[in-house]
PDB file of C-alpha atoms in Angstrom:
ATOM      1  CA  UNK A   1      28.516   3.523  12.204  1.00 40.00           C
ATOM      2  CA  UNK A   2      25.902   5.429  10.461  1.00 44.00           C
ATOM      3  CA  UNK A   3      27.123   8.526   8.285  1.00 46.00           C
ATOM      4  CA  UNK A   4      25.652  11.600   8.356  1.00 47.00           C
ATOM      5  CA  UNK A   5      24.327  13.675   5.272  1.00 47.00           C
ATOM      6  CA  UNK A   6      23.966  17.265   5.523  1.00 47.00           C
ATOM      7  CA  UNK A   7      23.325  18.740   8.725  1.00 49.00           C
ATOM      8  CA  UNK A   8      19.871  18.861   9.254  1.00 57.00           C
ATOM      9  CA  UNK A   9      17.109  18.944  12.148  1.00 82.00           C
ATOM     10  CA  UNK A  10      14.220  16.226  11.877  1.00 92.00           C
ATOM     11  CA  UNK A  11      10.725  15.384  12.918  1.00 95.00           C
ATOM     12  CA  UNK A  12       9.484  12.242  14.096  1.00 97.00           C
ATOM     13  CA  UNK A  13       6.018  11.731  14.250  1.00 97.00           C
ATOM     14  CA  UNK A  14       4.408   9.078  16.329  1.00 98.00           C
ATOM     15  CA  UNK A  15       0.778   7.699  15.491  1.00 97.00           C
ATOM     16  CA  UNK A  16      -1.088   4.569  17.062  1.00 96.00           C
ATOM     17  CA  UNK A  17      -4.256   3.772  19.162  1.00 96.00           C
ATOM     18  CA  UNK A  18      -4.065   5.628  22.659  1.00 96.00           C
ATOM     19  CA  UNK A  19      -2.744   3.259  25.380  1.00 95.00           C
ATOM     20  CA  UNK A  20      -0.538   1.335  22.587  1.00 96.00           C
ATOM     21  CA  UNK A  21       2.492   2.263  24.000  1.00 95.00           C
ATOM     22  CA  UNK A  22       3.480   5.328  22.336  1.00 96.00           C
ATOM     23  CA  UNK A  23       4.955   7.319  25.121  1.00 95.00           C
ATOM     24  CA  UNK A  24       6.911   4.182  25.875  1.00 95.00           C
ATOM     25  CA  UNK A  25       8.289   3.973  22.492  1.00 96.00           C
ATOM     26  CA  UNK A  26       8.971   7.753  22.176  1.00 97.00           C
ATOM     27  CA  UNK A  27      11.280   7.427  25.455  1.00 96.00           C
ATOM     28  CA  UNK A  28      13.026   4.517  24.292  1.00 96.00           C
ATOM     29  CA  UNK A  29      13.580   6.281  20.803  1.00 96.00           C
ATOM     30  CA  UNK A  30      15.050   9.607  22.883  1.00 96.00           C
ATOM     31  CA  UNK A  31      17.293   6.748  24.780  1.00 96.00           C
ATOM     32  CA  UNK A  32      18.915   5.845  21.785  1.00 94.00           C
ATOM     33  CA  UNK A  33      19.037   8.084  19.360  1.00 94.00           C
ATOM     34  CA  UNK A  34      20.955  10.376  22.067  1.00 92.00           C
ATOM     35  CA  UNK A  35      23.710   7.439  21.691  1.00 92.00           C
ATOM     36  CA  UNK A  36      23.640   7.206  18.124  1.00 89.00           C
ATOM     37  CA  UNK A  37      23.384  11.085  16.489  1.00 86.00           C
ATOM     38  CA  UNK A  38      26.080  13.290  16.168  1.00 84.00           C
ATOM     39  CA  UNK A  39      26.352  14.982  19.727  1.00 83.00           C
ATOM     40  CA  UNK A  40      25.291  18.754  17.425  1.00 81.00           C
ATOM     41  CA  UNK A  41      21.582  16.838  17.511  1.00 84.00           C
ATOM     42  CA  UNK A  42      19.890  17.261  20.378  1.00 90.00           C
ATOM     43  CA  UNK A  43      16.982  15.239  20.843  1.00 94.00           C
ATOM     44  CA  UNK A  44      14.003  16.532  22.636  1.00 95.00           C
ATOM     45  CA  UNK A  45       9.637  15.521  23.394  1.00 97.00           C
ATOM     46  CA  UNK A  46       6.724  16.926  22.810  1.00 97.00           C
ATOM     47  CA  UNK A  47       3.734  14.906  24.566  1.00 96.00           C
ATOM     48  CA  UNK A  48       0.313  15.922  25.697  1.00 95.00           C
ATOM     49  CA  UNK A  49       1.883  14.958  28.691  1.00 94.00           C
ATOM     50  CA  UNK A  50       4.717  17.322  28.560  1.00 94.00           C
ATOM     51  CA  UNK A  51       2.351  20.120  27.707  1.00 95.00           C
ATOM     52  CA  UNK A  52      -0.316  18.868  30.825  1.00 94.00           C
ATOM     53  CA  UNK A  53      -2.719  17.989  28.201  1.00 94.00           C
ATOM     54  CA  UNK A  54      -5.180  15.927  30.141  1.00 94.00           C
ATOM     55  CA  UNK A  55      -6.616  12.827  27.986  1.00 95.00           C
ATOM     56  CA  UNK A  56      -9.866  14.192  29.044  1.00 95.00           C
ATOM     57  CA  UNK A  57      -9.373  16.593  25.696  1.00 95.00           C
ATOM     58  CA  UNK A  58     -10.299  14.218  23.745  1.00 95.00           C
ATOM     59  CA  UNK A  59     -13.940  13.464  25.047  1.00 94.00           C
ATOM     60  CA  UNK A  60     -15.236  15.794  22.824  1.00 90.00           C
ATOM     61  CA  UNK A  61     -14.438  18.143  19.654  1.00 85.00           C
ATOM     62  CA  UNK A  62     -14.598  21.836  21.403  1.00 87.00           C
ATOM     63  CA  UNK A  63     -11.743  20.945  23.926  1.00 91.00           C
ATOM     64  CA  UNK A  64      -9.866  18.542  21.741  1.00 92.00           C
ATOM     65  CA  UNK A  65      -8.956  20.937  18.979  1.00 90.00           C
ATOM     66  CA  UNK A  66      -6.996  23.689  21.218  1.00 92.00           C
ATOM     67  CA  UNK A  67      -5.032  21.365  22.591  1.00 93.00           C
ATOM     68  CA  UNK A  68      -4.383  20.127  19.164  1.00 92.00           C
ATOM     69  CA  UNK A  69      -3.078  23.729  18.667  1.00 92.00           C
ATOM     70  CA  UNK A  70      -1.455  23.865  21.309  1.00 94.00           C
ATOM     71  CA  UNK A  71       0.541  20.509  20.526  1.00 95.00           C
ATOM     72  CA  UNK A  72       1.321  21.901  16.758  1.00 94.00           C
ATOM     73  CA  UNK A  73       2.446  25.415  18.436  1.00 93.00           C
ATOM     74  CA  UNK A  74       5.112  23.798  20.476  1.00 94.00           C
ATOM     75  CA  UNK A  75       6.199  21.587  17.925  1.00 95.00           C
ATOM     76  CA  UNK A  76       6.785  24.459  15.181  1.00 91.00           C
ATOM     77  CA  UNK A  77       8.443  26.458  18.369  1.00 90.00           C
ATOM     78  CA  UNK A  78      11.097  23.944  18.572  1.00 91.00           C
ATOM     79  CA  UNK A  79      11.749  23.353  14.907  1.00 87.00           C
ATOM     80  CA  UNK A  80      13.648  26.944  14.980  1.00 67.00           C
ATOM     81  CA  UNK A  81      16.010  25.095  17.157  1.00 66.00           C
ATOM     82  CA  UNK A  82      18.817  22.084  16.629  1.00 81.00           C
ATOM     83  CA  UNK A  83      17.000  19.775  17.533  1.00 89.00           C
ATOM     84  CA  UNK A  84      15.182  16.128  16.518  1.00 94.00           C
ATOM     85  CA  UNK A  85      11.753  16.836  17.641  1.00 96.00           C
ATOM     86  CA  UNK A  86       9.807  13.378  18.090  1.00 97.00           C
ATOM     87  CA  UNK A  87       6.268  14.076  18.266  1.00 98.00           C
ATOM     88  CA  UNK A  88       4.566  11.529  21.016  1.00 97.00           C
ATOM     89  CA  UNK A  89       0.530  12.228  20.801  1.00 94.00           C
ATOM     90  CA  UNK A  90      -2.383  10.154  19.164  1.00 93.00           C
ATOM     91  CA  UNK A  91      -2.087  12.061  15.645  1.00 95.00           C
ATOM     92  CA  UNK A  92      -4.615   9.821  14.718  1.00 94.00           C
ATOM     93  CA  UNK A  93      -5.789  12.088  12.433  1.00 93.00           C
ATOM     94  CA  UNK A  94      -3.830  12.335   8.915  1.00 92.00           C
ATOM     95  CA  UNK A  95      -5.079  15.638   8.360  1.00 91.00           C
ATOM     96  CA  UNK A  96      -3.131  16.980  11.615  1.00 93.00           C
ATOM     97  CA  UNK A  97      -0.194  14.659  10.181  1.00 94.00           C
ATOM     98  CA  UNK A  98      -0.149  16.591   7.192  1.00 93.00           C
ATOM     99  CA  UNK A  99      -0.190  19.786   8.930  1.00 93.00           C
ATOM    100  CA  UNK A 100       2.826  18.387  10.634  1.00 94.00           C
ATOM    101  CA  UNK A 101       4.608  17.472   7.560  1.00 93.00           C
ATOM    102  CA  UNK A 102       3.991  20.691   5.759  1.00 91.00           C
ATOM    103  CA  UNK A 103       5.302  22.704   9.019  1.00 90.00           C
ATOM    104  CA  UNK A 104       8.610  20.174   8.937  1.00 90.00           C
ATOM    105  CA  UNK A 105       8.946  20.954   5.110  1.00 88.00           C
ATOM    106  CA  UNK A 106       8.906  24.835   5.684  1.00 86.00           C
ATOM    107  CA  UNK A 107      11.758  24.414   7.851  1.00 87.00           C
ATOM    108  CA  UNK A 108      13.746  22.011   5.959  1.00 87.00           C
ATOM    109  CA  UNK A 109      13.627  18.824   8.275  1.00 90.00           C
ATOM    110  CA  UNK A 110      14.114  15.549   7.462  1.00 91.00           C
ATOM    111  CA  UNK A 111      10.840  13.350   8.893  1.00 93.00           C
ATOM    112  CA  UNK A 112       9.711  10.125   9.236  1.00 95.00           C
ATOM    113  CA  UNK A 113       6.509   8.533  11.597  1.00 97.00           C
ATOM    114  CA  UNK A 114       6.594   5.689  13.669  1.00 97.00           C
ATOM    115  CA  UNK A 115       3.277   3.712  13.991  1.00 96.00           C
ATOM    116  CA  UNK A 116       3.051   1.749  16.987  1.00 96.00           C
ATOM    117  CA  UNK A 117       0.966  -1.190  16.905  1.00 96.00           C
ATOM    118  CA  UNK A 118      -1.230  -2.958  19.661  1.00 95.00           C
ATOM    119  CA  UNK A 119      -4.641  -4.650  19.673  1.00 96.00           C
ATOM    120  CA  UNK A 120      -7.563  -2.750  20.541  1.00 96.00           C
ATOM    121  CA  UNK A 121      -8.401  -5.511  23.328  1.00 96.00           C
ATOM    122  CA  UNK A 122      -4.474  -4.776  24.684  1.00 97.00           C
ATOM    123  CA  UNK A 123      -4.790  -0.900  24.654  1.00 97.00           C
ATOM    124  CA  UNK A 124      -8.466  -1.345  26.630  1.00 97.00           C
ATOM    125  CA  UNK A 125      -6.221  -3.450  29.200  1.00 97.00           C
ATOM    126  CA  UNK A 126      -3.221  -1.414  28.930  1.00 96.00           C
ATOM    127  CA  UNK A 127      -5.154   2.142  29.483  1.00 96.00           C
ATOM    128  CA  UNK A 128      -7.274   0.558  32.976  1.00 95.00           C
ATOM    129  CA  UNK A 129      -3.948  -0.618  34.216  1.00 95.00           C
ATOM    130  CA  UNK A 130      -2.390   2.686  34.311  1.00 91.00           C
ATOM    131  CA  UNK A 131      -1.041   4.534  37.340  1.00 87.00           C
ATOM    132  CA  UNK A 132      -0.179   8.116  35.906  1.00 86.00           C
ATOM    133  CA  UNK A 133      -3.957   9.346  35.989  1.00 88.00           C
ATOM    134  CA  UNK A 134      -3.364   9.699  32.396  1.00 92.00           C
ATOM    135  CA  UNK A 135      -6.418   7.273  31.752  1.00 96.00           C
ATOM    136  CA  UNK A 136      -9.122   7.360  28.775  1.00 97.00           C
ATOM    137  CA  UNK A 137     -12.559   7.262  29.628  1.00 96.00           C
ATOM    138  CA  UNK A 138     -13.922   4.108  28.255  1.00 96.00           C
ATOM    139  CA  UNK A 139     -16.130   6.019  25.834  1.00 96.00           C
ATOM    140  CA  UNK A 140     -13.540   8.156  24.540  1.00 96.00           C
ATOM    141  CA  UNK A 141     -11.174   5.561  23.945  1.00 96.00           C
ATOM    142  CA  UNK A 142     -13.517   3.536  22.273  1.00 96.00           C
ATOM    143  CA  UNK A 143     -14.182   6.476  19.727  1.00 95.00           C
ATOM    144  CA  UNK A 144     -10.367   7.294  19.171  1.00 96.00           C
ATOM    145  CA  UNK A 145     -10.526   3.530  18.167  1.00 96.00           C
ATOM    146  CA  UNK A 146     -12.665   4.189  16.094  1.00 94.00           C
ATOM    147  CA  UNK A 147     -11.832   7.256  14.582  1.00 92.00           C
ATOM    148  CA  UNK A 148      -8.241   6.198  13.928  1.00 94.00           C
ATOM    149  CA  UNK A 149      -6.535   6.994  10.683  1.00 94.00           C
ATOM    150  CA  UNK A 150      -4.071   4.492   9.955  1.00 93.00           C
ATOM    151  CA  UNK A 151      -0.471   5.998   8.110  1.00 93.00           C
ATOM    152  CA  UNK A 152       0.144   4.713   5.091  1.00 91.00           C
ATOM    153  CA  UNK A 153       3.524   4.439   3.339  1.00 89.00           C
ATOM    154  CA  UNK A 154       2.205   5.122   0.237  1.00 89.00           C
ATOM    155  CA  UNK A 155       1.750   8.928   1.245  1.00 88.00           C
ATOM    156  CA  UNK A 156       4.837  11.194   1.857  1.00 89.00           C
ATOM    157  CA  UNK A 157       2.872  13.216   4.760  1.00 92.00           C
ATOM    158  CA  UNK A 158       3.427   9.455   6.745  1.00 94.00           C
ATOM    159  CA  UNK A 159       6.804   7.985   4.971  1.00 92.00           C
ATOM    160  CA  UNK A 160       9.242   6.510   5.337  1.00 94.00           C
ATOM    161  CA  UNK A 161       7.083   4.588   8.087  1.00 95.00           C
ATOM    162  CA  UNK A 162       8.625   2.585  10.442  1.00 96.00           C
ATOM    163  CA  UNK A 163       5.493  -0.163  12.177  1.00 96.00           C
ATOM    164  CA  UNK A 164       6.334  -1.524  15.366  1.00 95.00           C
ATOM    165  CA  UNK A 165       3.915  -4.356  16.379  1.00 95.00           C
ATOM    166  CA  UNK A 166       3.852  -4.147  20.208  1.00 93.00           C
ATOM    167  CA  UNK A 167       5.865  -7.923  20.222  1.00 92.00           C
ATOM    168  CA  UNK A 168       8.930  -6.346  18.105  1.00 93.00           C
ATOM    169  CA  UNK A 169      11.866  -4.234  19.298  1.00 93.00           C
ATOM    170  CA  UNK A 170      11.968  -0.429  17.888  1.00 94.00           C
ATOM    171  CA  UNK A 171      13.990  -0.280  15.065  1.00 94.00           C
ATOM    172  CA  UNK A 172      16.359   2.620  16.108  1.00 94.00           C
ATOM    173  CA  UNK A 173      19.051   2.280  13.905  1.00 93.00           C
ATOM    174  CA  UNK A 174      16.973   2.502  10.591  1.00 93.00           C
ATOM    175  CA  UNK A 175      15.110   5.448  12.243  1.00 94.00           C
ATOM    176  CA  UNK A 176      18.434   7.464  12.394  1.00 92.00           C
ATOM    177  CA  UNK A 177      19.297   6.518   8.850  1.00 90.00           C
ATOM    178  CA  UNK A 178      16.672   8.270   8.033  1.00 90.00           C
ATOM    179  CA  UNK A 179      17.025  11.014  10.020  1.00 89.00           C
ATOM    180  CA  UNK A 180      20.635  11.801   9.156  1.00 86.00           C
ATOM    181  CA  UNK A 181      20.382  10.671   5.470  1.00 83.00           C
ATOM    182  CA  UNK A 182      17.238  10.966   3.833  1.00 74.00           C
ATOM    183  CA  UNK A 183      15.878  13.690   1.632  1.00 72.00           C
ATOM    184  CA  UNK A 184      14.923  17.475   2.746  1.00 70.00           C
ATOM    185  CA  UNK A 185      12.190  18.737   1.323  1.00 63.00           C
ATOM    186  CA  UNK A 186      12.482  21.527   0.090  1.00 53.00           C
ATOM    187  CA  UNK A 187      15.805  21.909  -0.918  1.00 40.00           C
ATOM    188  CA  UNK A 188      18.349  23.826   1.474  1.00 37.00           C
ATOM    189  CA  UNK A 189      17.997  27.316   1.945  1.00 41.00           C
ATOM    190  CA  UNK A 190      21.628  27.750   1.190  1.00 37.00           C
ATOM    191  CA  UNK A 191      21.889  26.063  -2.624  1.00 32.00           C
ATOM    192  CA  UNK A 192      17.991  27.981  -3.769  1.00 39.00           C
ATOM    193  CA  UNK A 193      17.643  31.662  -2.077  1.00 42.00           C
ATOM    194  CA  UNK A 194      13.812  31.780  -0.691  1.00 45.00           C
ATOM    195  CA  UNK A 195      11.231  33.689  -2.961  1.00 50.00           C
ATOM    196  CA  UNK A 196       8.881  36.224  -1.142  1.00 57.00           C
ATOM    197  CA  UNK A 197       5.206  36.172  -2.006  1.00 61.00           C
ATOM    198  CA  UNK A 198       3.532  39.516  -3.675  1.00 71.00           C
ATOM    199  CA  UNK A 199       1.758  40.924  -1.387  1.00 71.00           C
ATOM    200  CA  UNK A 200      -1.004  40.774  -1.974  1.00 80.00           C
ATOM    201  CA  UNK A 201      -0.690  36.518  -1.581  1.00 83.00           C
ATOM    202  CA  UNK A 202      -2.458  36.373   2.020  1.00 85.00           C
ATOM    203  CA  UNK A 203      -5.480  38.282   0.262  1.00 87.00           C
ATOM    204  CA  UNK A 204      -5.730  36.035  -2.402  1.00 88.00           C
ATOM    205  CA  UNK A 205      -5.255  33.055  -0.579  1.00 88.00           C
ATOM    206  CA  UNK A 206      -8.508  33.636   2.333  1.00 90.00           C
ATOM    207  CA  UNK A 207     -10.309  34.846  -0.660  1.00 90.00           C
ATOM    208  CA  UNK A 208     -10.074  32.099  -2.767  1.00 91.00           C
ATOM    209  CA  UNK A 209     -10.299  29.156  -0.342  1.00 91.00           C
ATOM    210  CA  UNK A 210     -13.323  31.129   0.980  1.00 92.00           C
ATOM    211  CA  UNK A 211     -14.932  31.203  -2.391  1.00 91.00           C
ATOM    212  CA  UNK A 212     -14.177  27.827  -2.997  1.00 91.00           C
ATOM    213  CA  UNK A 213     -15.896  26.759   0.137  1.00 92.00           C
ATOM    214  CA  UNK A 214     -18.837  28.623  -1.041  1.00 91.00           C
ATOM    215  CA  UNK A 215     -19.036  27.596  -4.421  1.00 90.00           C
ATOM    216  CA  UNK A 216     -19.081  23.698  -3.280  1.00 89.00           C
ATOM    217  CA  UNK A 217     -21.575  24.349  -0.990  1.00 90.00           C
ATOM    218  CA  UNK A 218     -23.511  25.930  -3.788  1.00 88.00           C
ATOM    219  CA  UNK A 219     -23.043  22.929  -5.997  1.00 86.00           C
ATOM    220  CA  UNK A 220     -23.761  20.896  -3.628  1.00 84.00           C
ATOM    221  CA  UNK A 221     -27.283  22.101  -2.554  1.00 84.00           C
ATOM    222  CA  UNK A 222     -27.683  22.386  -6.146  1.00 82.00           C
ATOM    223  CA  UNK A 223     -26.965  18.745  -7.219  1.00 75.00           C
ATOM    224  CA  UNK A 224     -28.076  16.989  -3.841  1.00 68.00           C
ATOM    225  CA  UNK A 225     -25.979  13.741  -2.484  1.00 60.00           C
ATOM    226  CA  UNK A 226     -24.019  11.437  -5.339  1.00 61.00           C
ATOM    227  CA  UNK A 227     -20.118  13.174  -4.999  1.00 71.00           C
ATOM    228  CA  UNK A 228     -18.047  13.158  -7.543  1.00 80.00           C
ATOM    229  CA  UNK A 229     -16.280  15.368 -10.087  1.00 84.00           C
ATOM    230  CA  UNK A 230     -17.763  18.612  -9.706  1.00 85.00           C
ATOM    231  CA  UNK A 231     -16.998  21.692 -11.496  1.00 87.00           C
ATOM    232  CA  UNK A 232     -16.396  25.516  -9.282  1.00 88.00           C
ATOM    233  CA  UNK A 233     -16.926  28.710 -10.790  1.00 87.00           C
ATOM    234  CA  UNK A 234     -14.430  31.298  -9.153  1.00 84.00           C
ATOM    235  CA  UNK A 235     -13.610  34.691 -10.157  1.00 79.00           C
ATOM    236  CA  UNK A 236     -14.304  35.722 -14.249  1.00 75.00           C
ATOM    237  CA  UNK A 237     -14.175  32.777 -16.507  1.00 77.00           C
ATOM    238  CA  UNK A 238     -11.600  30.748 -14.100  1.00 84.00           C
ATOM    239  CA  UNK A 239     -13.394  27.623 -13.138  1.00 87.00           C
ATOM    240  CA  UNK A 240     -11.488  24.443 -11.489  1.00 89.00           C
ATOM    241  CA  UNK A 241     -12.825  21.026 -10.263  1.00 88.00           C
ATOM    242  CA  UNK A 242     -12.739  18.834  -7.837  1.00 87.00           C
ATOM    243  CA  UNK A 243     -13.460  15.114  -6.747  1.00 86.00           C
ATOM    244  CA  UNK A 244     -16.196  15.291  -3.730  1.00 84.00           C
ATOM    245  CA  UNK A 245     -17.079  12.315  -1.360  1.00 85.00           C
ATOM    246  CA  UNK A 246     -20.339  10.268  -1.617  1.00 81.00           C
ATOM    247  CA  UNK A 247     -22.176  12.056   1.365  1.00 83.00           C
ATOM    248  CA  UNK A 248     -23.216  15.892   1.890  1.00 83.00           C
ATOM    249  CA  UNK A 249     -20.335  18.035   3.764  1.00 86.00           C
ATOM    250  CA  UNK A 250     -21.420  20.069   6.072  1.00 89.00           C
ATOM    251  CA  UNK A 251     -20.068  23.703   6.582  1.00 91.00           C
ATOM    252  CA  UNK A 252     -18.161  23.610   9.818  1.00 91.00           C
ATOM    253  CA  UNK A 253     -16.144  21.012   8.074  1.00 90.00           C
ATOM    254  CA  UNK A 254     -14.955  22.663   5.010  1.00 91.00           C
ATOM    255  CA  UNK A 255     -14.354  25.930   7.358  1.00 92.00           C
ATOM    256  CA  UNK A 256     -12.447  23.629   9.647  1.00 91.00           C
ATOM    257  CA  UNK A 257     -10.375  22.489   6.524  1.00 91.00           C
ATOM    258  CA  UNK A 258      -9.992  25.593   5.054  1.00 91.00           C
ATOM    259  CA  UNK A 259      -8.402  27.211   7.818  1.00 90.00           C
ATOM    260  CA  UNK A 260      -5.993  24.329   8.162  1.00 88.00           C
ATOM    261  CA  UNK A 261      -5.156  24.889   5.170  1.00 88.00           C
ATOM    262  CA  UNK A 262      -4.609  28.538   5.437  1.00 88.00           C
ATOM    263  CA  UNK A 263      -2.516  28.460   8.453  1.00 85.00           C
ATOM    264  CA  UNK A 264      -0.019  25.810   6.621  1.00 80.00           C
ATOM    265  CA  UNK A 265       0.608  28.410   3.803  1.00 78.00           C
ATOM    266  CA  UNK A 266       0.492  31.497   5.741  1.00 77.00           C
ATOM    267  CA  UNK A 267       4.200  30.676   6.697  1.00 66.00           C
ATOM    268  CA  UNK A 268       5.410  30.199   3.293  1.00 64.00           C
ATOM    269  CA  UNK A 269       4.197  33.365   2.243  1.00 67.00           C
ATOM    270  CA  UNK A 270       5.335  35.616   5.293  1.00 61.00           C
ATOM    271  CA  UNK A 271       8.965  33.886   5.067  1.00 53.00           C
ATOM    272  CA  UNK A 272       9.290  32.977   1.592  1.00 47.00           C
ATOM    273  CA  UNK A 273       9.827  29.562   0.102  1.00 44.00           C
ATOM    274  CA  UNK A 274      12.635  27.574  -1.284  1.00 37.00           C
ATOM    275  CA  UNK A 275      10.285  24.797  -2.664  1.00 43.00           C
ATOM    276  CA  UNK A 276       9.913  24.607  -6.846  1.00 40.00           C
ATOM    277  CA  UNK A 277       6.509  24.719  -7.715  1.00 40.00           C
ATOM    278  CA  UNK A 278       5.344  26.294  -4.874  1.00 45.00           C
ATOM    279  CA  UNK A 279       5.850  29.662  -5.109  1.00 53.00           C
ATOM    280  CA  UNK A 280       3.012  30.258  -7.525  1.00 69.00           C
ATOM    281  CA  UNK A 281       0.231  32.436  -5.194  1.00 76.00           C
ATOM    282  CA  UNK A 282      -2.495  33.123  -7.917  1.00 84.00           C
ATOM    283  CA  UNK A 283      -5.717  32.723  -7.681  1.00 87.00           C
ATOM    284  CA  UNK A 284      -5.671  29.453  -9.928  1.00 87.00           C
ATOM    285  CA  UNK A 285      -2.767  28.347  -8.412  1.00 85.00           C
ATOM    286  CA  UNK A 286      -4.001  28.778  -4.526  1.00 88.00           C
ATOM    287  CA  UNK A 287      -7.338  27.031  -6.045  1.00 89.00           C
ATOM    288  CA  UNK A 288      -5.237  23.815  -7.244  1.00 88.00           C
ATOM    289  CA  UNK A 289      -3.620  23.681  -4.074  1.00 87.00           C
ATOM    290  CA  UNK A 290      -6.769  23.635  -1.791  1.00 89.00           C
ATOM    291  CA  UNK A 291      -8.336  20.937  -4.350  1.00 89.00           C
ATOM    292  CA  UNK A 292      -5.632  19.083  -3.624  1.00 87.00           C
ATOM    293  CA  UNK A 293      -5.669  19.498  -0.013  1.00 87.00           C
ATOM    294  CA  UNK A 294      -9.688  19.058   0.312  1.00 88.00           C
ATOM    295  CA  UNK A 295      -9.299  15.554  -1.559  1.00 85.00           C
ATOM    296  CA  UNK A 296      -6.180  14.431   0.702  1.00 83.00           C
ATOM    297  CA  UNK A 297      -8.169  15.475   3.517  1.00 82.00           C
ATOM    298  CA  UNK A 298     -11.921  14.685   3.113  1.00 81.00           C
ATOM    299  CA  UNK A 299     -13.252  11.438   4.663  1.00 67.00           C
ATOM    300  CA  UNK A 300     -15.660   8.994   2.105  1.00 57.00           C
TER     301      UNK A 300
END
């Protein structure tokens, strides 16, 4: 019997290959964590599928990223609610994984991701043979392939991750262990009372990510290709650096980044924030955060 720590809501996050079984996996999770969780946890799933999000989104960028928002805006919709919230899409992206952990963080859940395994030669066979007319394009699946970011346990946006090769049973049991007992980040709201942000915090934190943007930009026209530790002037005599890939970013990609990263914050600020550390909104201190996030989230 597994024991239950504090009460808490939780986010599973699925991530594989498309057409490796995912939605299977989600449904057989949903089956059995509703036997094993207290009957206060209900357990509920967001899909692409439950939101008709055709797989034709993903043929290209323009029509692949609103449904990505749409996906994250249902998710965060439900966290408000007692609920496990298991998360049953491609998030083959770790940015977008990230944005998901951050979001369960805000709102105190516990999390964990499952990573569902299969050959690429099995998910080519497995999306053909399906009957839903929720098939991949061959090109498009071929690029998710591709494109795939793997989880890693060795990053706390993807752990504790559970792998399931497509030949092994899910391991529901440990899953719920970690639901019910693992650590909530950040602490709960009822042991630390939740710090506003000045007001001034939104201001300061589109400002300085814009600047930022601009100021690598800068260097980089400046220095040409080669990466590396580069040094930003902001605002006065306040400088900070950062660790660039070996390859010229373009604009539309740090833009693309730096709103992510705006829209994770923006909640902490508007509803205050329990988490140590992270209630600094400063200019220097919104600059070290955005480093941080640009060299989590910046491909080689």
């Amino acid at each position: 019997m597994i024991e239950e720590g504090d009460p808490a809501m939780a986010l599973v996050t699925f991530s594989g290959y498309p057409a490796s079984g995912k939605s299977t996996r989600a449904a057989q999770l949903k089956s059995q964590l509703d036997q094993i969780l207290p009957d206060h946890l209900s357990v509920v799933v967001v899909s692409d599928e439950s939101l008709n999000i055709p797989p034709s989104v993903y043929d290209d960028s323009r029509s692949e990223k609103p449904a990505r928002g749409a996906l994250f805006t249902a998710v965060q919709r439900l966290m408000a609610q007692d609920k496990v919230v298991i998360v049953d899409a491609p998030n083959y992206i770790k940015g977008f994984r990230y944005q998901l952990y951050c979001a369960a963080r805000e709102m105190k859940l516990r999390v964990c991701t499952v990573y569902v395994v299969a050959t690429p030669e099995l998910c080519r066979q497995w999306n053909q043979s399906r009957v839903d007319g929720r098939v991949y394009a061959s090109e498009t699946l071929e690029n998710l392939l591709v494109r795939f970011e793997e989880p890693s346990s060795m990053v706390r946006w993807d752990s504790p991750l559970f792998t399931v090769p497509w030949t092994e049973e899910l391991p529901a049991e440990q899953i719920a262990q970690a639901l019910l007992t693992g650590n909530v980040k950040p602490p709960n709201s009822g042991t630390l009372a939740a710090v506003k942000a000045p007001s001034d915090a939104l201001h300061v934190l589109e400002q300085t990510s814009t600047a930022m943007v601009s100021a690598i930009m800068d260097a980089q026209a400046a220095a040409g290709t080669g990466g590396g530790l580069v040094t930003l002037p902001l605002s006065g005599s306040l400088t900070i650096q950062v660790t660039l890939p070996t390859r010229n970013l373009t604009l539309s990609e740090l833009q693309r980044l730096k709103r992510q990263f705006v829209t994770i914050h923006k909640k902490a600020i508007t509803l205050g924030t329990t988490e140590k550390g992270a209630v600094d909104w400063a200019e220097e201190s919104v600059a070290t955060k955005f480093v941080t996030y640009l060299e989590e989230n910046l491909k080689s």
